Amino acid sequence: MKLREIAEISTGYSFRTKIKHDPSGDTKVIQMSDVDKYEGILVNKLQTLSDFDPRNDRYFLKAGDVIMISKGYNIDAFVIPDNLGKVVTINSFLVMKPDLKSILPEYLAWFLNSKRAQYFFKEMAAGTNVPNLSIKALEALEVVLPTLDEQQRIANIDALKRREIYLHKEIAAKKEQLVDEILQQQIDKLEKN
């Protein structure tokens, strides 16, 4: 089934000026630096705006919407989590509002991040200096649709895989810090002698 048949696809909001963070703002903005392949959307990093009026409510994201980076070499997809409140994304993302009767958001994100889909996207962007994924290319993607129960199992396993990779990275960083501190202590001792 083509993605356009199971998800409504649009672009993020095109900001005309630099986003100015207002700590008392009520609208959060997801930018390119606010996502991580393994951690997902970095909620604590999101900037907020006051009095944001996009003139069209379609730009506001809901829990379960899927956003995907459309420019660059890391074309990753992420699910909007619960409890974010009012949130929008910049136009460097494509936004998908999946038909929840057919496809789970977490499965859709996994499918978009899968090696086969990523290969498809790279082929569609071939010949350009900086890959740019169009809505048309995304709409044409053939999506395999197992049952909702199977989709949930796949999504759960993918979440565990990403968590494990994230934890391995954290452990490696802590080990590096520990070894660096021990070596520095050894050098400090030698300087004192």
One Martini backbone bead per residue (centre of mass of N, CA, C, O) as a GRO file, in nm:
protein
  193
    1MET     BB    1   0.098   0.036   0.021
    2LYS     BB    2   0.067   0.357   0.001
    3LEU     BB    3   0.130   0.614   0.206
    4ARG     BB    4  -0.104   0.808   0.104
    5GLU     BB    5  -0.332   0.589   0.208
    6ILE     BB    6  -0.225   0.611   0.544
    7ALA     BB    7  -0.129   0.924   0.509
    8GLU     BB    8  -0.090   1.249   0.596
    9ILE     BB    9   0.102   1.490   0.404
   10SER     BB   10   0.342   1.741   0.515
   11THR     BB   11   0.470   2.036   0.626
   12GLY     BB   12   0.627   2.239   0.796
   13TYR     BB   13   0.702   2.537   0.925
   14SER     BB   14   0.772   2.860   0.779
   15PHE     BB   15   1.010   3.051   0.897
   16ARG     BB   16   1.112   3.391   0.852
   17THR     BB   17   1.256   3.379   1.125
   18LYS     BB   18   1.416   3.359   1.393
   19ILE     BB   19   1.404   3.175   1.673
   20LYS     BB   20   1.261   3.303   1.977
   21HIS     BB   21   1.308   3.239   2.293
   22ASP     BB   22   1.031   3.178   2.531
   23PRO     BB   23   0.988   3.057   2.844
   24SER     BB   24   0.662   3.150   2.841
   25GLY     BB   25   0.580   2.986   2.622
   26ASP     BB   26   0.324   2.766   2.440
   27THR     BB   27   0.517   2.693   2.186
   28LYS     BB   28   0.672   2.435   2.043
   29VAL     BB   29   0.995   2.366   1.873
   30ILE     BB   30   1.109   2.164   1.611
   31GLN     BB   31   1.440   2.093   1.538
   32MET     BB   32   1.719   1.942   1.419
   33SER     BB   33   1.861   1.951   1.719
   34ASP     BB   34   1.591   1.786   1.860
   35VAL     BB   35   1.716   1.515   1.740
   36ASP     BB   36   1.755   1.150   1.787
   37LYS     BB   37   1.792   0.840   1.672
   38TYR     BB   38   1.772   0.711   1.984
   39GLU     BB   39   1.602   0.934   2.164
   40GLY     BB   40   1.464   1.132   1.979
   41ILE     BB   41   1.288   1.368   2.120
   42LEU     BB   42   1.428   1.659   2.279
   43VAL     BB   43   1.230   1.803   2.493
   44ASN     BB   44   1.436   1.987   2.673
   45LYS     BB   45   1.530   2.163   2.399
   46LEU     BB   46   1.287   2.313   2.342
   47GLN     BB   47   1.151   2.577   2.208
   48THR     BB   48   0.965   2.880   2.276
   49LEU     BB   49   0.655   3.048   2.200
   50SER     BB   50   0.479   3.344   2.156
   51ASP     BB   51   0.207   3.412   1.981
   52PHE     BB   52   0.147   3.173   1.789
   53ASP     BB   53   0.030   3.213   1.433
   54PRO     BB   54  -0.021   3.006   1.147
   55ARG     BB   55  -0.330   3.019   1.018
   56ASN     BB   56  -0.298   2.692   1.064
   57ASP     BB   57  -0.365   2.396   1.237
   58ARG     BB   58  -0.186   2.183   1.077
   59TYR     BB   59   0.092   2.257   1.231
   60PHE     BB   60  -0.015   2.109   1.461
   61LEU     BB   61   0.080   1.865   1.677
   62LYS     BB   62   0.033   1.523   1.761
   63ALA     BB   63   0.006   1.253   1.911
   64GLY     BB   64   0.141   1.026   1.660
   65ASP     BB   65   0.290   1.183   1.494
   66VAL     BB   66   0.511   1.198   1.207
   67ILE     BB   67   0.849   1.283   1.169
   68MET     BB   68   1.072   1.397   0.892
   69ILE     BB   69   1.357   1.433   0.760
   70SER     BB   70   1.427   1.609   0.435
   71LYS     BB   71   1.730   1.704   0.495
   72GLY     BB   72   1.999   1.526   0.409
   73TYR     BB   73   2.161   1.224   0.545
   74ASN     BB   74   1.940   1.213   0.794
   75ILE     BB   75   1.643   1.035   0.736
   76ASP     BB   76   1.451   1.068   1.005
   77ALA     BB   77   1.208   0.922   1.227
   78PHE     BB   78   0.935   1.052   1.447
   79VAL     BB   79   0.747   1.047   1.740
   80ILE     BB   80   0.499   1.205   1.893
   81PRO     BB   81   0.454   1.261   2.206
   82ASP     BB   82   0.314   1.291   2.486
   83ASN     BB   83   0.268   1.593   2.653
   84LEU     BB   84   0.358   1.866   2.469
   85GLY     BB   85   0.141   2.017   2.351
   86LYS     BB   86   0.218   2.280   2.179
   87VAL     BB   87   0.336   2.186   1.843
   88VAL     BB   88   0.604   2.240   1.611
   89THR     BB   89   0.765   2.243   1.290
   90ILE     BB   90   0.987   2.272   1.070
   91ASN     BB   91   1.044   2.258   0.710
   92SER     BB   92   1.265   2.009   0.747
   93PHE     BB   93   0.994   1.862   0.781
   94LEU     BB   94   0.786   1.592   0.766
   95VAL     BB   95   0.430   1.524   0.796
   96MET     BB   96   0.249   1.255   0.963
   97LYS     BB   97  -0.096   1.135   0.956
   98PRO     BB   98  -0.204   0.854   1.063
   99ASP     BB   99  -0.402   0.575   1.013
  100LEU     BB  100  -0.492   0.402   1.301
  101LYS     BB  101  -0.642   0.155   1.158
  102SER     BB  102  -0.362   0.069   0.991
  103ILE     BB  103  -0.131   0.243   1.157
  104LEU     BB  104   0.137   0.274   1.357
  105PRO     BB  105   0.354   0.514   1.440
  106GLU     BB  106   0.597   0.332   1.530
  107TYR     BB  107   0.598   0.165   1.273
  108LEU     BB  108   0.634   0.388   1.070
  109ALA     BB  109   0.905   0.484   1.176
  110TRP     BB  110   1.051   0.220   1.138
  111PHE     BB  111   1.001   0.191   0.834
  112LEU     BB  112   1.143   0.464   0.754
  113ASN     BB  113   1.424   0.360   0.903
  114SER     BB  114   1.470   0.146   0.725
  115LYS     BB  115   1.684   0.029   0.492
  116ARG     BB  116   1.486   0.019   0.252
  117ALA     BB  117   1.372   0.306   0.276
  118GLN     BB  118   1.643   0.456   0.273
  119TYR     BB  119   1.722   0.361  -0.007
  120PHE     BB  120   1.485   0.489  -0.154
  121PHE     BB  121   1.551   0.783  -0.072
  122LYS     BB  122   1.836   0.793  -0.198
  123GLU     BB  123   1.742   0.737  -0.487
  124MET     BB  124   1.550   0.988  -0.508
  125ALA     BB  125   1.818   1.185  -0.435
  126ALA     BB  126   1.985   1.140  -0.661
  127GLY     BB  127   2.219   1.393  -0.781
  128THR     BB  128   2.243   1.546  -0.519
  129ASN     BB  129   2.414   1.708  -0.285
  130VAL     BB  130   2.152   1.748  -0.102
  131PRO     BB  131   1.933   1.573   0.025
  132ASN     BB  132   1.572   1.577  -0.084
  133LEU     BB  133   1.266   1.508   0.044
  134SER     BB  134   0.968   1.452  -0.096
  135ILE     BB  135   0.638   1.411  -0.089
  136LYS     BB  136   0.615   1.241  -0.344
  137ALA     BB  137   0.815   1.021  -0.256
  138LEU     BB  138   0.672   0.943   0.006
  139GLU     BB  139   0.394   0.865  -0.117
  140ALA     BB  140   0.531   0.620  -0.299
  141LEU     BB  141   0.570   0.445  -0.071
  142GLU     BB  142   0.588   0.114   0.012
  143VAL     BB  143   0.380  -0.040   0.258
  144VAL     BB  144   0.398  -0.271   0.503
  145LEU     BB  145   0.095  -0.445   0.648
  146PRO     BB  146   0.055  -0.564   0.923
  147THR     BB  147  -0.073  -0.624   1.189
  148LEU     BB  148  -0.115  -0.449   1.473
  149ASP     BB  149   0.030  -0.656   1.654
  150GLU     BB  150   0.286  -0.677   1.480
  151GLN     BB  151   0.356  -0.380   1.487
  152GLN     BB  152   0.396  -0.367   1.794
  153ARG     BB  153   0.630  -0.567   1.812
  154ILE     BB  154   0.824  -0.414   1.630
  155ALA     BB  155   0.824  -0.149   1.792
  156ASN     BB  156   0.930  -0.270   2.059
  157ILE     BB  157   1.199  -0.378   1.951
  158ASP     BB  158   1.303  -0.107   1.845
  159ALA     BB  159   1.304   0.041   2.118
  160LEU     BB  160   1.509  -0.151   2.252
  161LYS     BB  161   1.739  -0.109   2.055
  162ARG     BB  162   1.772   0.199   2.095
  163ARG     BB  163   1.824   0.186   2.400
  164GLU     BB  164   2.078   0.011   2.389
  165ILE     BB  165   2.250   0.201   2.218
  166TYR     BB  166   2.235   0.440   2.407
  167LEU     BB  167   2.363   0.297   2.655
  168HIS     BB  168   2.632   0.229   2.522
  169LYS     BB  169   2.714   0.523   2.472
  170GLU     BB  170   2.709   0.610   2.771
  171ILE     BB  171   2.916   0.406   2.876
  172ALA     BB  172   3.151   0.493   2.693
  173ALA     BB  173   3.164   0.785   2.799
  174LYS     BB  174   3.221   0.711   3.098
  175LYS     BB  175   3.481   0.551   3.049
  176GLU     BB  176   3.639   0.779   2.919
  177GLN     BB  177   3.625   0.970   3.161
  178LEU     BB  178   3.760   0.783   3.368
  179VAL     BB  179   4.029   0.737   3.221
  180ASP     BB  180   4.107   1.036   3.199
  181GLU     BB  181   4.116   1.087   3.507
  182ILE     BB  182   4.331   0.876   3.580
  183LEU     BB  183   4.554   0.986   3.394
  184GLN     BB  184   4.562   1.270   3.519
  185GLN     BB  185   4.640   1.177   3.803
  186GLN     BB  186   4.913   1.057   3.720
  187ILE     BB  187   5.035   1.319   3.614
  188ASP     BB  188   5.002   1.482   3.874
  189LYS     BB  189   5.193   1.303   4.043
  190LEU     BB  190   5.448   1.343   3.868
  191GLU     BB  191   5.466   1.656   3.906
  192LYS     BB  192   5.508   1.645   4.222
  193ASN     BB  193   5.793   1.467   4.206
   0.00000   0.00000   0.00000
